[in-house]
Amino acid sequence: MKKLAALGALILASGCASVAHEADRVVAAQAPAERVAETLVRGHKALASDGSAQVLADASTRLQDLGAKPADDGEADKAQDWLAEARKRGLETDAMPFRGRVLGPAYRSGSLAPGEASETSQLFLAGEQAEVVAIPVESTALQLEIVEDEGQRNCTPPPTAARSVCRWIPIFTSRYRIRVRNIGERPSAFYLVTN
């Protein structure tokens, strides 16, 4: 009887660990910068492939709801562009009213040839969670690297053809260099989201 009880406890414990691990992955996937990155790729693909007007409108609304804005003044606002294109493609109803945070994730788009790198910098505040996501539009391996202003490497996830994510809480307010390198064998369009 004791062996049966121990076996039951072991099965129950392994089930709990698996559920907790799954819950961690769901929470991680719902981080704001990752949601913005996934939405940018979805909208980009719908625009490039002549996707439906509704898919573009949905991506536009979601991007606005997340409060995402271009990181550079010179970069077009994807949400506005996608909504305008959705209307050209015959969107029958207006998109829902935009709402979202006043400050939220900022995004940049770019394109890298094989072996090429892009670098930008961002100030992150002490005691507030910092988050950076690099995501390729197509399956091309990107290497993300975060370097503190003092030259210390802060985060370098393994190269991946999916999204790369770095999260940390800075001890001091500091500027960080953010590098994205295309280590794949073909050109790569990508989005970089900071929050």
XYZ file of N, CA, C and O in Angstrom:
780
model
N 0.820 -1.187 0.000
C 0.000 0.000 0.000
C 0.865 1.253 0.000
O 0.567 2.220 -0.676
N 1.982 1.214 0.798
C 2.871 2.366 0.836
C 3.509 2.604 -0.535
O 3.678 3.739 -0.957
N 3.857 1.495 -1.231
C 4.453 1.650 -2.558
C 3.465 2.293 -3.516
O 3.824 3.144 -4.319
N 2.196 1.907 -3.440
C 1.151 2.455 -4.298
C 0.966 3.942 -4.010
O 0.857 4.757 -4.930
N 0.956 4.323 -2.732
C 0.800 5.731 -2.352
C 1.994 6.549 -2.844
O 1.842 7.659 -3.341
N 3.198 5.977 -2.697
C 4.400 6.680 -3.144
C 4.384 6.861 -4.655
O 4.742 7.926 -5.175
N 3.944 5.821 -5.383
C 3.850 5.899 -6.830
C 2.838 6.965 -7.242
O 3.092 7.767 -8.139
N 1.705 7.010 -6.555
C 0.681 8.025 -6.838
C 1.216 9.423 -6.585
O 0.993 10.348 -7.368
N 1.947 9.602 -5.498
C 2.517 10.918 -5.171
C 3.540 11.334 -6.222
O 3.608 12.495 -6.621
N 4.331 10.352 -6.690
C 5.332 10.640 -7.711
C 4.665 11.068 -9.016
O 5.078 12.045 -9.648
N 3.622 10.363 -9.424
C 2.895 10.716 -10.652
C 2.276 12.097 -10.514
O 2.364 12.931 -11.405
N 1.662 12.373 -9.364
C 1.030 13.662 -9.118
C 2.067 14.774 -9.131
O 1.878 15.822 -9.744
N 3.206 14.548 -8.495
C 4.261 15.566 -8.443
C 4.795 15.857 -9.834
O 5.000 17.008 -10.201
N 5.002 14.808 -10.652
C 5.519 15.049 -11.996
C 4.482 15.777 -12.838
O 4.830 16.617 -13.656
N 3.203 15.508 -12.633
C 2.147 16.223 -13.354
C 2.118 17.686 -12.967
O 1.980 18.563 -13.802
N 2.292 17.993 -11.688
C 2.302 19.379 -11.218
C 3.491 20.126 -11.806
O 3.368 21.268 -12.216
N 4.649 19.473 -11.835
C 5.840 20.121 -12.375
C 5.626 20.438 -13.849
O 5.970 21.510 -14.323
N 5.013 19.512 -14.566
C 4.779 19.717 -15.989
C 3.790 20.848 -16.211
O 3.966 21.671 -17.083
N 2.730 20.919 -15.405
C 1.744 21.993 -15.535
C 2.385 23.327 -15.189
O 2.190 24.322 -15.877
N 3.194 23.373 -14.124
C 3.851 24.619 -13.741
C 4.798 25.078 -14.837
O 4.860 26.253 -15.163
N 5.533 24.130 -15.438
C 6.456 24.479 -16.508
C 5.685 25.044 -17.700
O 6.069 26.044 -18.300
N 4.569 24.425 -18.041
C 3.732 24.895 -19.148
C 3.201 26.291 -18.847
O 3.191 27.159 -19.705
N 2.779 26.536 -17.601
C 2.280 27.850 -17.216
C 3.377 28.896 -17.360
O 3.122 30.011 -17.809
N 4.619 28.550 -17.004
C 5.730 29.482 -17.160
C 5.923 29.864 -18.625
O 6.156 31.014 -18.952
N 5.816 28.860 -19.519
C 5.989 29.147 -20.941
C 4.880 30.047 -21.450
O 5.112 30.932 -22.242
N 3.628 29.837 -20.991
C 2.508 30.674 -21.425
C 2.711 32.102 -20.960
O 2.555 33.045 -21.719
N 3.102 32.290 -19.699
C 3.347 33.631 -19.181
C 4.472 34.295 -19.958
O 4.380 35.448 -20.357
N 5.557 33.559 -20.212
C 6.687 34.130 -20.955
C 6.265 34.545 -22.352
O 6.683 35.575 -22.852
N 5.428 33.753 -23.016
C 5.002 34.060 -24.371
C 4.086 35.273 -24.407
O 3.880 35.857 -25.448
N 3.536 35.654 -23.261
C 2.612 36.771 -23.237
C 3.274 38.076 -22.808
O 2.590 39.049 -22.574
N 4.588 38.109 -22.705
C 5.282 39.338 -22.357
C 5.021 40.372 -23.455
O 4.945 40.023 -24.628
N 4.887 41.663 -23.095
C 4.496 42.684 -24.074
C 5.376 42.742 -25.319
O 4.850 42.793 -26.433
N 6.676 42.745 -25.160
C 7.547 42.867 -26.334
C 7.399 41.663 -27.265
O 7.457 41.798 -28.488
N 7.191 40.476 -26.695
C 7.009 39.290 -27.538
C 5.687 39.347 -28.293
O 5.611 38.961 -29.459
N 4.630 39.841 -27.633
C 3.338 39.978 -28.331
C 3.466 40.973 -29.475
O 2.916 40.765 -30.559
N 4.194 42.064 -29.250
C 4.413 43.047 -30.314
C 5.191 42.403 -31.460
O 4.826 42.558 -32.630
N 6.253 41.674 -31.141
C 7.074 41.040 -32.173
C 6.250 40.078 -33.028
O 6.318 40.104 -34.260
N 5.450 39.234 -32.379
C 4.613 38.278 -33.117
C 3.595 39.011 -33.995
O 3.329 38.613 -35.125
N 3.015 40.101 -33.491
C 2.031 40.876 -34.253
C 2.685 41.541 -35.456
O 2.103 41.578 -36.546
N 3.897 42.074 -35.286
C 4.608 42.692 -36.405
C 4.852 41.695 -37.528
O 4.644 42.006 -38.703
N 5.276 40.494 -37.177
C 5.535 39.472 -38.204
C 4.224 39.058 -38.881
O 4.167 38.926 -40.106
N 3.164 38.884 -38.091
C 1.864 38.494 -38.670
C 1.383 39.551 -39.667
O 0.960 39.231 -40.785
N 1.446 40.821 -39.290
C 1.020 41.898 -40.184
C 1.916 42.014 -41.405
O 1.429 42.228 -42.521
N 3.222 41.875 -41.206
C 4.184 41.942 -42.305
C 3.877 40.868 -43.353
O 3.844 41.142 -44.548
N 3.634 39.660 -42.889
C 3.343 38.552 -43.812
C 2.011 38.763 -44.529
O 1.889 38.478 -45.721
N 0.999 39.272 -43.821
C -0.311 39.526 -44.449
C -0.180 40.600 -45.523
O -0.773 40.497 -46.597
N 0.620 41.618 -45.254
C 0.826 42.691 -46.226
C 1.570 42.169 -47.448
O 1.177 42.431 -48.582
N 2.615 41.389 -47.240
C 3.449 40.892 -48.336
C 2.739 39.841 -49.191
O 3.020 39.726 -50.382
N 1.820 39.095 -48.588
C 1.199 37.994 -49.322
C -0.211 38.325 -49.801
O -0.974 37.436 -50.140
N -0.551 39.586 -49.823
C -1.911 39.987 -50.196
C -2.952 39.294 -49.329
O -3.984 38.826 -49.815
N -2.664 39.190 -48.032
C -3.595 38.577 -47.083
C -4.892 39.360 -46.996
O -5.025 40.454 -47.565
N -5.826 38.831 -46.262
C -7.147 39.452 -46.193
C -7.095 40.801 -45.492
O -6.230 41.072 -44.658
N -8.057 41.647 -45.841
C -8.168 42.968 -45.222
C -8.379 42.834 -43.715
O -7.835 43.615 -42.933
N -9.135 41.821 -43.308
C -9.434 41.663 -41.887
C -8.193 41.276 -41.085
O -7.994 41.749 -39.970
N -7.320 40.435 -41.660
C -6.083 40.059 -40.975
C -5.219 41.297 -40.746
O -4.657 41.507 -39.675
N -5.117 42.155 -41.771
C -4.344 43.394 -41.626
C -4.969 44.316 -40.582
O -4.268 44.901 -39.757
N -6.279 44.455 -40.612
C -6.959 45.317 -39.645
C -6.778 44.780 -38.228
O -6.557 45.553 -37.288
N -6.857 43.461 -38.072
C -6.666 42.860 -36.753
C -5.250 43.104 -36.239
O -5.049 43.423 -35.065
N -4.252 42.962 -37.121
C -2.864 43.207 -36.718
C -2.672 44.676 -36.342
O -1.997 44.999 -35.361
N -3.297 45.570 -37.100
C -3.217 47.003 -36.809
C -3.806 47.310 -35.436
O -3.195 47.997 -34.615
N -4.994 46.780 -35.176
C -5.656 47.027 -33.894
C -4.848 46.452 -32.737
O -4.674 47.100 -31.707
N -4.330 45.252 -32.919
C -3.549 44.614 -31.851
C -2.282 45.413 -31.542
O -1.933 45.618 -30.380
N -1.605 45.891 -32.589
C -0.388 46.677 -32.395
C -0.704 47.962 -31.623
O 0.010 48.338 -30.704
N -1.810 48.605 -31.978
C -2.219 49.812 -31.255
C -2.614 49.483 -29.824
O -2.270 50.213 -28.897
N -3.340 48.389 -29.628
C -3.752 47.984 -28.274
C -2.546 47.730 -27.377
O -2.598 47.983 -26.180
N -1.475 47.215 -27.974
C -0.262 46.945 -27.212
C 0.540 48.215 -26.942
O 1.512 48.189 -26.199
N 0.130 49.324 -27.565
C 0.805 50.601 -27.342
C 2.131 50.720 -28.059
O 2.948 51.575 -27.722
N 2.373 49.897 -29.072
C 3.666 49.889 -29.764
C 3.768 51.039 -30.756
O 2.822 51.332 -31.488
N 4.915 51.666 -30.764
C 5.199 52.786 -31.665
C 6.567 52.573 -32.306
O 7.420 51.905 -31.734
N 6.804 53.183 -33.475
C 8.142 53.094 -34.068
C 9.180 53.720 -33.132
O 8.915 54.741 -32.495
N 10.349 53.122 -33.059
C 11.417 53.636 -32.202
C 12.026 54.908 -32.784
O 12.491 55.769 -32.052
N 12.015 55.029 -34.109
C 12.575 56.200 -34.782
C 11.465 57.022 -35.400
O 10.513 56.470 -35.969
N 11.596 58.349 -35.320
C 10.584 59.233 -35.908
C 10.462 59.037 -37.413
O 9.394 59.224 -37.978
N 11.546 58.634 -38.058
C 11.535 58.469 -39.503
C 10.870 57.185 -39.983
O 10.609 57.027 -41.171
N 10.595 56.258 -39.077
C 9.997 54.979 -39.482
C 8.473 55.084 -39.479
O 7.881 55.667 -38.575
N 7.855 54.526 -40.500
C 6.397 54.582 -40.629
C 5.731 53.784 -39.510
O 6.259 52.774 -39.053
N 4.568 54.236 -39.086
C 3.773 53.537 -38.083
C 3.061 52.378 -38.769
O 2.164 52.580 -39.588
N 3.483 51.157 -38.461
C 2.934 49.965 -39.120
C 1.423 49.860 -38.922
O 0.695 49.482 -39.838
N 0.930 50.192 -37.733
C -0.500 50.069 -37.455
C -1.306 50.952 -38.409
O -2.320 50.515 -38.968
N -0.861 52.176 -38.616
C -1.568 53.084 -39.529
C -1.467 52.604 -40.977
O -2.452 52.635 -41.723
N -0.275 52.149 -41.368
C -0.084 51.649 -42.734
C -0.964 50.429 -43.013
O -1.578 50.322 -44.076
N -1.012 49.505 -42.049
C -1.798 48.289 -42.252
C -3.289 48.594 -42.305
O -4.023 47.993 -43.089
N -3.745 49.527 -41.493
C -5.162 49.885 -41.514
C -5.524 50.538 -42.849
O -6.563 50.229 -43.444
N -4.653 51.420 -43.351
C -4.901 52.059 -44.650
C -4.944 51.004 -45.759
O -5.822 51.048 -46.637
N -4.021 50.039 -45.719
C -4.002 48.982 -46.733
C -5.234 48.089 -46.612
O -5.799 47.640 -47.612
N -5.660 47.812 -45.372
C -6.866 46.993 -45.172
C -8.075 47.674 -45.799
O -8.921 47.013 -46.415
N -8.155 48.988 -45.669
C -9.272 49.730 -46.291
C -9.188 49.644 -47.816
O -10.211 49.488 -48.484
N -7.960 49.721 -48.363
C -7.792 49.586 -49.819
C -8.226 48.209 -50.287
O -8.711 48.040 -51.400
N -8.022 47.202 -49.436
C -8.374 45.818 -49.799
C -9.835 45.501 -49.514
O -10.243 44.354 -49.610
N -10.597 46.511 -49.122
C -12.036 46.318 -48.972
C -12.522 46.054 -47.570
O -13.580 45.439 -47.394
N -11.805 46.518 -46.557
C -12.268 46.347 -45.184
C -13.658 46.964 -45.068
O -13.855 48.133 -45.376
N -14.628 46.164 -44.657
C -16.020 46.620 -44.647
C -16.409 47.356 -43.383
O -17.328 48.157 -43.387
N -15.731 47.064 -42.275
C -16.050 47.757 -41.030
C -14.811 48.477 -40.548
O -13.691 48.058 -40.821
N -15.016 49.576 -39.860
C -13.875 50.285 -39.289
C -13.265 49.438 -38.197
O -13.955 48.681 -37.518
N -11.977 49.594 -38.004
C -11.303 48.893 -36.906
C -11.829 49.432 -35.587
O -12.315 50.554 -35.505
N -11.726 48.621 -34.549
C -12.161 49.055 -33.235
C -11.369 50.280 -32.823
O -10.257 50.484 -33.282
N -11.931 51.129 -31.954
C -11.179 52.309 -31.515
C -9.853 51.900 -30.894
O -9.792 50.923 -30.163
N -8.837 52.661 -31.198
C -7.526 52.353 -30.648
C -7.475 52.724 -29.184
O -7.961 53.751 -28.763
N -6.859 51.870 -28.407
C -6.625 52.174 -27.006
C -5.359 51.443 -26.608
O -4.939 50.519 -27.281
N -4.788 51.835 -25.561
C -3.566 51.179 -25.137
C -2.790 52.098 -24.219
O -3.239 53.167 -23.860
N -1.616 51.655 -23.851
C -0.796 52.423 -22.924
C -0.197 53.625 -23.620
O 0.088 53.594 -24.809
N -0.020 54.709 -22.877
C 0.610 55.891 -23.438
C 2.053 55.566 -23.819
O 2.519 55.902 -24.893
N 2.758 54.895 -22.913
C 4.114 54.439 -23.216
C 4.072 52.930 -23.323
O 3.446 52.259 -22.526
N 4.716 52.415 -24.294
C 4.705 50.966 -24.445
C 5.903 50.541 -25.255
O 6.858 51.299 -25.422
N 5.859 49.348 -25.795
C 6.985 48.844 -26.572
C 7.261 49.713 -27.799
O 6.345 50.271 -28.391
N 8.522 49.821 -28.149
C 8.935 50.516 -29.375
C 9.546 49.478 -30.302
O 10.166 48.519 -29.857
N 9.344 49.663 -31.604
C 9.870 48.687 -32.551
C 10.665 49.363 -33.659
O 10.460 50.527 -33.974
N 11.568 48.591 -34.221
C 12.351 48.988 -35.388
C 12.273 47.832 -36.376
O 12.247 46.684 -35.970
N 12.294 48.160 -37.650
C 12.390 47.102 -38.652
C 13.741 47.248 -39.340
O 14.332 48.331 -39.353
N 14.215 46.155 -39.881
C 15.497 46.190 -40.578
C 15.656 44.997 -41.477
O 14.809 44.095 -41.495
N 16.721 45.012 -42.226
C 17.047 43.896 -43.111
C 18.563 43.725 -43.088
O 19.300 44.713 -43.138
N 18.996 42.488 -42.972
C 20.426 42.198 -42.881
C 20.824 41.150 -43.912
O 20.147 40.133 -44.065
N 21.936 41.392 -44.580
C 22.518 40.391 -45.468
C 23.201 39.334 -44.594
O 23.478 39.587 -43.414
N 23.494 38.166 -45.123
C 24.203 37.153 -44.337
C 25.510 37.717 -43.768
O 26.270 38.366 -44.477
N 25.724 37.518 -42.474
C 26.927 37.996 -41.814
C 26.868 39.450 -41.369
O 27.719 39.909 -40.623
N 25.868 40.183 -41.812
C 25.754 41.605 -41.478
C 25.109 41.779 -40.097
O 24.343 40.934 -39.653
N 25.460 42.903 -39.442
C 24.911 43.190 -38.109
C 24.333 44.595 -38.075
O 24.724 45.466 -38.855
N 23.399 44.796 -37.160
C 22.795 46.099 -36.917
C 22.948 46.393 -35.435
O 22.818 45.496 -34.604
N 23.240 47.649 -35.099
C 23.401 48.000 -33.689
C 22.644 49.287 -33.385
O 22.620 50.218 -34.186
N 22.011 49.314 -32.229
C 21.339 50.509 -31.732
C 21.594 50.569 -30.234
O 22.173 49.645 -29.666
N 21.178 51.645 -29.591
C 21.325 51.711 -28.135
C 20.013 52.170 -27.517
O 19.186 52.808 -28.180
N 19.849 51.832 -26.266
C 18.603 52.133 -25.557
C 18.922 52.347 -24.085
O 19.707 51.609 -23.506
N 18.306 53.351 -23.494
C 18.447 53.611 -22.064
C 17.387 52.805 -21.326
O 16.209 52.860 -21.683
N 17.796 52.022 -20.332
C 16.858 51.263 -19.504
C 16.972 51.752 -18.072
O 18.065 52.030 -17.582
N 15.827 51.874 -17.405
C 15.769 52.437 -16.062
C 16.032 51.398 -14.985
O 15.598 50.246 -15.100
N 16.698 51.833 -13.930
C 16.991 50.955 -12.794
C 15.696 50.481 -12.148
O 14.739 51.236 -12.011
N 15.679 49.208 -11.790
C 14.555 48.650 -11.048
C 13.326 48.334 -11.870
O 12.338 47.839 -11.338
N 13.344 48.605 -13.173
C 12.195 48.295 -14.031
C 12.604 47.212 -15.021
O 13.695 47.269 -15.593
N 11.714 46.241 -15.231
C 12.074 45.142 -16.128
C 12.349 45.662 -17.529
O 11.562 46.414 -18.088
N 13.472 45.287 -18.074
C 13.838 45.607 -19.447
C 13.601 44.367 -20.295
O 13.812 43.244 -19.840
N 13.175 44.592 -21.523
C 12.878 43.466 -22.404
C 13.247 43.846 -23.833
O 12.918 44.936 -24.297
N 13.953 42.951 -24.511
C 14.330 43.142 -25.912
C 14.006 41.852 -26.658
O 14.346 40.760 -26.196
N 13.347 41.989 -27.804
C 12.996 40.830 -28.623
C 13.436 41.098 -30.058
O 13.163 42.170 -30.605
N 14.140 40.152 -30.661
C 14.485 40.193 -32.085
C 13.761 39.028 -32.744
O 13.829 37.898 -32.254
N 13.062 39.314 -33.839
C 12.304 38.251 -34.506
C 12.447 38.391 -36.022
O 12.198 39.452 -36.573
N 12.908 37.321 -36.699
C 12.992 37.373 -38.156
C 11.619 37.175 -38.775
O 10.755 36.508 -38.196
N 11.409 37.772 -39.944
C 10.134 37.585 -40.640
C 10.055 36.173 -41.201
O 9.048 35.503 -41.108
N 11.148 35.710 -41.792
C 11.228 34.338 -42.291
C 12.208 33.568 -41.402
O 12.886 34.159 -40.573
N 12.313 32.285 -41.595
C 13.185 31.461 -40.742
C 14.647 31.628 -41.114
O 15.215 30.831 -41.862
N 15.261 32.686 -40.613
C 16.687 32.928 -40.796
C 17.294 33.132 -39.423
O 16.750 33.871 -38.609
N 18.413 32.503 -39.143
C 18.999 32.564 -37.802
C 19.552 33.950 -37.497
O 20.355 34.495 -38.248
N 19.102 34.500 -36.378
C 19.592 35.785 -35.888
C 20.265 35.582 -34.538
O 19.859 34.742 -33.748
N 21.296 36.383 -34.279
C 21.979 36.383 -32.987
C 21.704 37.737 -32.335
O 22.018 38.772 -32.897
N 21.091 37.722 -31.160
C 20.821 38.932 -30.390
C 21.874 39.049 -29.295
O 22.220 38.051 -28.658
N 22.367 40.262 -29.079
C 23.353 40.476 -28.023
C 23.085 41.832 -27.369
O 22.903 42.831 -28.056
N 23.041 41.841 -26.045
C 22.858 43.072 -25.273
C 24.149 43.333 -24.511
O 24.631 42.458 -23.782
N 24.711 44.526 -24.686
C 25.965 44.886 -24.029
C 25.754 46.171 -23.237
O 25.292 47.182 -23.781
N 26.104 46.145 -21.950
C 25.980 47.327 -21.107
C 26.988 48.377 -21.549
O 28.004 48.050 -22.157
N 26.692 49.625 -21.255
C 27.534 50.728 -21.686
C 28.991 50.551 -21.266
O 29.908 50.997 -21.940
N 29.219 49.876 -20.138
C 30.581 49.643 -19.650
C 31.305 48.561 -20.448
O 32.469 48.266 -20.195
N 30.612 47.920 -21.375
C 31.231 46.887 -22.201
C 30.962 45.471 -21.740
O 31.398 44.518 -22.365
N 30.238 45.314 -20.623
C 29.917 43.968 -20.131
C 28.757 43.390 -20.942
O 27.748 44.055 -21.157
N 28.919 42.131 -21.357
C 27.843 41.446 -22.057
C 26.747 41.127 -21.048
O 26.986 40.537 -20.018
N 25.528 41.540 -21.357
C 24.407 41.369 -20.441
C 23.569 40.149 -20.794
O 23.106 39.436 -19.928
N 23.371 39.929 -22.095
C 22.500 38.823 -22.525
C 22.864 38.443 -23.955
O 22.972 39.308 -24.813
N 23.039 37.156 -24.171
C 23.279 36.638 -25.519
C 22.599 35.273 -25.623
O 23.208 34.247 -25.344
N 21.315 35.267 -26.006
C 20.654 33.962 -26.169
C 21.232 33.212 -27.369
O 21.862 33.823 -28.235
N 21.023 31.912 -27.437
C 21.532 31.145 -28.585
C 20.908 31.660 -29.887
O 19.760 32.104 -29.886
N 21.653 31.621 -31.000
C 21.093 32.031 -32.287
C 19.846 31.200 -32.592
O 19.792 30.014 -32.273
N 18.857 31.839 -33.196
C 17.624 31.122 -33.487
C 16.911 31.715 -34.689
O 17.085 32.894 -34.997
N 16.119 30.881 -35.361
C 15.288 31.341 -36.463
C 13.904 31.726 -35.949
O 13.045 32.152 -36.716
N 13.675 31.573 -34.644
C 12.439 32.032 -34.014
C 12.777 33.336 -33.283
O 13.812 33.940 -33.533
N 11.956 33.745 -32.350
C 12.254 35.002 -31.648
C 13.321 34.796 -30.582
O 13.348 33.775 -29.916
N 14.199 35.789 -30.433
C 15.210 35.807 -29.372
C 14.743 36.827 -28.342
O 14.358 37.934 -28.695
N 14.826 36.456 -27.071
C 14.312 37.320 -26.008
C 15.364 37.512 -24.928
O 15.997 36.549 -24.492
N 15.535 38.758 -24.487
C 16.363 39.075 -23.324
C 15.515 39.876 -22.350
O 14.885 40.864 -22.748
N 15.496 39.433 -21.093
C 14.784 40.153 -20.028
C 15.709 40.280 -18.838
O 16.365 39.316 -18.465
N 15.723 41.451 -18.218
C 16.513 41.648 -17.013
C 16.002 42.892 -16.289
O 15.231 43.675 -16.859
N 16.428 43.057 -15.058
C 16.100 44.257 -14.290
C 17.429 44.965 -14.002
O 18.235 44.472 -13.221
N 17.671 46.114 -14.647
C 18.925 46.826 -14.414
C 19.050 47.304 -12.964
O 18.077 47.784 -12.382
N 20.227 47.169 -12.407
C 20.486 47.658 -11.056
C 20.639 49.175 -11.088
O 20.182 49.879 -10.197
N 21.275 49.683 -12.145
C 21.456 51.121 -12.324
C 20.851 51.525 -13.659
O 20.841 50.746 -14.605
N 20.346 52.748 -13.755
C 19.899 53.273 -15.037
C 21.127 53.368 -15.932
O 22.137 53.955 -15.547
N 21.041 52.752 -17.091
C 22.209 52.679 -17.952
C 21.788 52.514 -19.403
O 20.693 52.041 -19.697
N 22.686 52.897 -20.296
C 22.458 52.706 -21.728
C 23.046 51.357 -22.132
O 24.127 50.990 -21.694
N 22.313 50.637 -22.960
C 22.742 49.326 -23.435
C 22.812 49.339 -24.958
O 21.960 49.947 -25.619
N 23.826 48.668 -25.503
C 23.923 48.489 -26.947
C 23.210 47.191 -27.305
O 23.397 46.166 -26.647
N 22.420 47.250 -28.341
C 21.636 46.093 -28.784
C 22.110 45.750 -30.191
O 21.996 46.564 -31.105
N 22.642 44.546 -30.339
C 23.150 44.101 -31.640
C 22.313 42.930 -32.143
O 21.998 42.019 -31.393
N 22.022 42.971 -33.433
C 21.350 41.849 -34.101
C 22.220 41.477 -35.285
O 22.572 42.331 -36.104
N 22.607 40.211 -35.369
C 23.465 39.736 -36.455
C 22.756 38.606 -37.196
O 22.180 37.707 -36.587
N 22.806 38.671 -38.520
C 22.264 37.595 -39.351
C 23.357 36.553 -39.535
O 24.329 36.792 -40.248
N 23.218 35.419 -38.862
C 24.215 34.362 -39.027
C 23.712 33.265 -39.962
O 24.327 32.223 -40.088
N 22.592 33.563 -40.625
C 22.043 32.625 -41.603
C 22.738 32.760 -42.951
O 23.692 33.534 -43.105
N 22.222 32.037 -43.922
C 22.844 32.011 -45.245
C 22.074 32.808 -46.277
O 22.404 32.793 -47.463
N 21.011 33.512 -45.837
C 20.257 34.336 -46.784
C 19.842 35.630 -46.094
O 19.852 35.713 -44.867
N 19.486 36.659 -46.876
C 19.076 37.930 -46.266
C 17.890 37.741 -45.325
O 17.089 36.821 -45.499
N 17.803 38.609 -44.323
C 16.744 38.479 -43.336
C 16.133 39.833 -42.994
O 16.834 40.745 -42.573
N 14.821 39.938 -43.200
C 14.068 41.074 -42.665
C 13.746 40.713 -41.219
O 13.495 39.547 -40.904
N 13.772 41.696 -40.328
C 13.527 41.401 -38.921
C 12.898 42.604 -38.237
O 12.900 43.720 -38.768
N 12.361 42.345 -37.051
C 11.870 43.407 -36.167
C 12.617 43.302 -34.841
O 12.904 42.198 -34.368
N 12.907 44.477 -34.273
C 13.522 44.556 -32.962
C 12.559 45.341 -32.080
O 12.177 46.463 -32.410
N 12.134 44.741 -30.970
C 11.170 45.378 -30.067
C 11.835 45.574 -28.709
O 12.436 44.638 -28.168
N 11.737 46.787 -28.167
C 12.270 47.068 -26.835
C 11.135 47.564 -25.947
O 10.215 48.231 -26.412
N 11.212 47.221 -24.678
C 10.171 47.650 -23.737
C 10.806 47.872 -22.379
O 11.610 47.093 -21.937
